[in-house]
XYZ file of C-alpha atoms in Angstrom:
304
model
C -33.745 -26.893 34.460
C -33.469 -26.380 30.649
C -34.361 -22.770 31.253
C -31.481 -22.246 33.701
C -28.820 -23.396 31.021
C -27.317 -20.274 29.182
C -27.549 -20.607 25.456
C -24.210 -21.624 23.759
C -22.257 -18.769 22.448
C -22.391 -18.284 18.738
C -18.780 -18.247 17.313
C -17.828 -14.965 15.489
C -17.351 -15.270 11.732
C -13.703 -15.158 10.865
C -12.733 -12.226 8.574
C -11.639 -13.685 5.122
C -8.336 -12.134 3.847
C -8.177 -11.558 0.204
C -4.498 -12.058 -0.585
C -4.896 -10.906 -4.120
C -5.950 -7.338 -2.915
C -3.364 -6.459 -0.101
C -2.423 -2.849 0.637
C 0.517 -1.182 -0.495
C 3.021 -0.784 2.347
C 4.905 2.455 3.273
C 8.520 2.848 2.161
C 11.258 0.745 3.523
C 12.997 3.878 4.995
C 9.866 4.955 6.873
C 8.923 1.900 8.721
C 9.640 3.773 12.022
C 7.768 6.931 11.153
C 5.244 6.885 13.921
C 7.786 6.175 16.534
C 10.161 8.880 15.356
C 7.209 11.594 15.801
C 7.427 10.942 19.495
C 10.989 9.884 20.107
C 12.749 12.479 17.989
C 11.283 15.891 18.730
C 12.987 18.623 16.718
C 14.675 20.126 19.843
C 17.092 23.251 19.529
C 18.839 25.627 21.781
C 18.685 29.457 21.648
C 16.063 31.520 19.568
C 14.521 30.716 16.332
C 12.320 32.899 14.224
C 10.520 31.582 10.968
C 8.435 33.742 8.616
C 6.557 32.002 5.644
C 4.662 34.173 2.894
C 2.648 32.587 0.399
C 3.051 34.380 -3.070
C 0.344 32.254 -4.864
C -1.416 28.766 -4.539
C 1.847 26.921 -5.419
C 4.883 29.209 -4.656
C 5.843 30.597 -1.289
C 8.991 32.112 0.356
C 10.500 31.595 3.794
C 12.869 33.537 6.186
C 14.408 32.081 9.216
C 16.765 33.534 11.663
C 18.670 31.384 14.461
C 20.673 32.595 17.244
C 22.238 30.008 19.662
C 25.461 27.854 20.424
C 26.654 25.159 17.983
C 28.233 22.017 19.452
C 31.645 21.124 18.144
C 33.356 17.636 18.411
C 35.662 16.962 21.422
C 38.004 14.049 22.479
C 36.093 13.348 25.420
C 32.535 12.121 24.592
C 31.259 13.341 27.968
C 32.515 16.892 27.390
C 30.404 19.188 25.307
C 31.904 22.362 23.633
C 29.517 25.058 22.450
C 30.516 27.864 20.022
C 27.973 30.916 19.944
C 26.778 31.372 16.407
C 23.846 32.770 14.267
C 22.681 32.527 10.667
C 20.039 33.715 8.479
C 18.195 31.178 6.016
C 16.188 32.057 2.928
C 13.983 29.574 1.360
C 11.750 29.063 -1.841
C 9.089 26.524 -1.977
C 7.015 25.183 -5.119
C 4.408 22.692 -4.288
C 2.260 21.049 -6.893
C 0.481 17.786 -6.909
C 2.880 16.201 -9.124
C 6.005 18.369 -8.375
C 7.659 19.608 -5.191
C 10.722 22.003 -5.149
C 12.332 23.078 -1.878
C 15.520 25.255 -1.717
C 17.289 26.878 1.274
C 20.334 29.363 1.141
C 22.157 29.994 4.607
C 24.516 32.962 5.304
C 27.397 30.318 6.020
C 27.603 29.277 2.443
C 25.382 26.069 2.625
C 22.669 25.420 -0.049
C 20.131 22.667 0.531
C 17.705 21.574 -2.171
C 14.972 18.827 -2.225
C 12.899 17.440 -5.106
C 9.977 15.129 -5.419
C 8.363 14.578 -8.950
C 5.831 12.010 -10.021
C 7.237 10.509 -13.312
C 4.096 8.225 -13.700
C 1.328 7.037 -11.498
C 3.494 4.526 -9.830
C 7.111 5.827 -10.151
C 8.325 8.772 -8.169
C 11.756 10.491 -8.316
C 13.204 12.063 -4.898
C 16.407 13.933 -4.789
C 18.119 15.902 -2.128
C 21.509 17.762 -2.226
C 23.761 19.919 0.060
C 26.492 22.193 -1.252
C 29.013 23.662 1.171
C 32.408 25.488 1.236
C 33.998 22.623 3.275
C 35.928 20.018 1.241
C 34.367 16.658 0.946
C 31.179 17.876 2.645
C 28.853 18.408 -0.285
C 26.560 15.412 -1.074
C 23.669 14.474 -3.402
C 21.165 11.705 -3.410
C 18.625 10.490 -6.085
C 15.927 7.942 -5.272
C 13.518 6.092 -7.536
C 10.511 5.003 -5.618
C 8.168 2.411 -7.476
C 4.758 1.663 -5.814
C 3.250 -1.558 -6.834
C -0.237 -3.023 -5.993
C 1.063 -4.715 -2.784
C 4.832 -4.043 -2.722
C 7.143 -1.086 -2.802
C 10.788 -0.797 -4.165
C 13.251 1.742 -4.122
C 16.644 2.361 -5.920
C 19.152 4.988 -4.424
C 22.292 6.518 -6.239
C 24.534 9.113 -4.477
C 27.830 10.702 -4.898
C 30.850 8.747 -3.674
C 29.693 5.818 -5.585
C 26.918 5.059 -3.129
C 24.327 2.588 -4.414
C 21.335 1.060 -2.519
C 18.170 -0.778 -3.113
C 15.145 -1.832 -1.019
C 11.987 -3.841 -1.270
C 9.107 -4.189 1.006
C 6.166 -6.652 0.438
C 2.671 -7.010 2.161
C 2.082 -10.466 3.489
C -1.359 -9.837 5.241
C -3.348 -6.735 5.568
C -1.344 -5.733 8.707
C 2.054 -7.496 8.122
C 4.865 -6.503 5.826
C 8.422 -7.708 5.418
C 11.243 -6.026 3.564
C 14.963 -6.059 3.034
C 17.849 -3.608 1.820
C 21.339 -3.583 0.380
C 23.671 -0.866 -0.048
C 27.134 -0.404 -1.247
C 29.620 2.644 -0.489
C 32.322 2.516 -3.032
C 34.375 5.443 -1.654
C 34.582 4.021 1.909
C 34.639 0.267 0.557
C 31.688 -0.704 2.686
C 28.570 -2.932 1.955
C 25.602 -3.877 4.100
C 22.389 -5.827 4.228
C 19.216 -5.155 6.334
C 15.829 -6.763 7.036
C 12.727 -5.189 8.596
C 9.074 -6.141 9.736
C 6.301 -4.111 10.362
C 2.825 -4.859 11.944
C 0.311 -2.198 12.162
C -3.388 -1.877 12.936
C -5.741 1.027 13.778
C -4.388 1.064 17.386
C -0.862 0.013 17.282
C 2.243 -0.230 15.101
C 5.287 -2.540 15.908
C 8.425 -2.686 13.918
C 11.723 -4.602 13.980
C 14.913 -3.993 11.764
C 18.272 -5.677 11.675
C 21.330 -4.704 9.718
C 24.653 -6.106 9.021
C 26.247 -2.963 10.373
C 25.412 -4.262 13.859
C 22.293 -2.332 14.593
C 19.119 -3.862 15.879
C 16.133 -1.418 16.343
C 12.610 -2.347 17.867
C 9.884 0.177 18.298
C 6.173 -0.096 19.340
C 3.551 2.656 19.249
C 0.338 2.521 21.174
C -2.562 4.850 19.884
C -4.639 5.717 23.066
C -6.783 7.813 21.044
C -6.790 9.895 18.025
C -4.831 12.689 20.004
C -2.594 10.737 22.398
C 0.103 8.223 21.305
C 2.800 6.427 23.361
C 6.009 5.046 21.803
C 8.925 3.064 22.972
C 11.939 1.645 21.090
C 15.069 -0.439 21.792
C 18.526 0.182 20.143
C 21.270 -2.367 20.249
C 24.605 -2.437 18.513
C 25.968 -6.107 18.700
C 29.497 -4.616 17.517
C 29.948 -1.783 19.961
C 27.767 -3.385 22.755
C 25.801 0.006 23.042
C 22.250 -0.283 24.270
C 19.637 2.427 24.322
C 16.022 2.489 25.341
C 13.683 5.186 25.282
C 9.965 6.067 25.932
C 8.007 8.965 24.332
C 4.624 10.492 23.924
C 2.857 12.541 21.501
C -0.075 14.708 22.825
C -2.256 16.911 20.466
C -4.568 19.359 22.116
C -7.002 21.777 20.578
C -4.344 24.620 20.400
C -1.088 23.039 20.941
C 0.943 19.751 20.317
C 3.281 18.373 22.977
C 5.922 15.671 22.199
C 8.657 14.372 24.473
C 10.919 11.431 25.390
C 13.293 9.914 28.149
C 15.799 7.478 27.489
C 18.037 5.039 29.419
C 21.152 7.446 29.262
C 19.372 9.894 31.533
C 18.485 12.282 28.622
C 14.888 13.751 28.563
C 13.582 16.324 26.030
C 10.249 17.971 25.359
C 8.905 20.058 22.353
C 5.795 22.196 22.532
C 4.181 23.930 19.669
C 1.236 26.216 20.583
C -1.043 28.079 18.272
C -1.533 31.580 19.579
C -3.375 32.993 16.750
C -4.117 32.417 13.028
C -0.690 32.123 11.399
C 1.204 32.703 14.719
C 2.785 29.797 16.471
C 4.918 29.770 19.731
C 7.676 26.876 20.077
C 9.373 26.009 23.245
C 12.012 23.324 23.499
C 14.028 21.554 26.164
C 16.519 18.846 26.582
C 18.369 17.773 29.852
C 21.232 15.340 29.544
C 22.329 14.709 33.089
C 25.103 12.248 32.180
C 26.994 14.941 30.038
C 25.565 17.809 32.223
C 24.249 19.401 29.208
C 21.009 21.357 29.220
C 19.511 22.968 26.296
C 16.480 25.496 26.146
C 15.076 27.229 23.237
C 12.005 29.187 22.203
C 10.795 30.474 18.782
C 8.014 32.050 16.839
C 6.579 31.004 13.424
C 4.561 33.559 11.420
C 2.716 32.494 8.562
C 1.120 29.084 7.308
């Protein structure tokens, strides 16, 4: 009889957590980045052509041509007004391990610029600006990002007396909590926000609440190294608007397919296929059945 009794299962040893050596979390503004890859594909309408030319190891030039309609605001939110347009964009990029400069000039008069500079091993300066011919539409923003051993803090300064600060702290190897505060002096508005992020090798779950009325929840499940599924829930307790969406991110050997469908009846997909070395084909589609708005686009990217 003793031989028929199975041996008692030995308990698995519990993993000890070293709270003095926790990982550094990602920036507060990027806590939803895995979900955004699937739920925010870069859909467009019309034709797009991009040409990238590397001049040397750090410096490169880009040329972009876009032809397609542009949406203009209307009094009825269910009515979409489109105006045919086209523009050419010239860009210059300088990328170094400690310095990144990106500039864009468009034929409609807009100038976009981005900056990322490592001032020290832990302190990084980020900046972005846009200059336009339209009055009160130009803006600029500077962000100081300090990366600690197990925390991250940011301070933002923008035109229009815009001030912002955020802080996120790792509590365990998988859980991090953070908060933010901002003040827009020109609009006389201020706000607070809180966020939580839990991530493992197979999943990422986030939650964010802001005093502006927005509640955002997201969840990403990594089925494999090439397949990810994502879902999010957005609720504004001031306007009582609710939106839920489901998305996917599928990486094949020669292409990458992303798409989503939401509770408003809007579905979109974005396909990028590698035809040859330095030649990519892009296909984009978005179907909004509620607004009866259908967008289709295709493009080519030449150069790495």
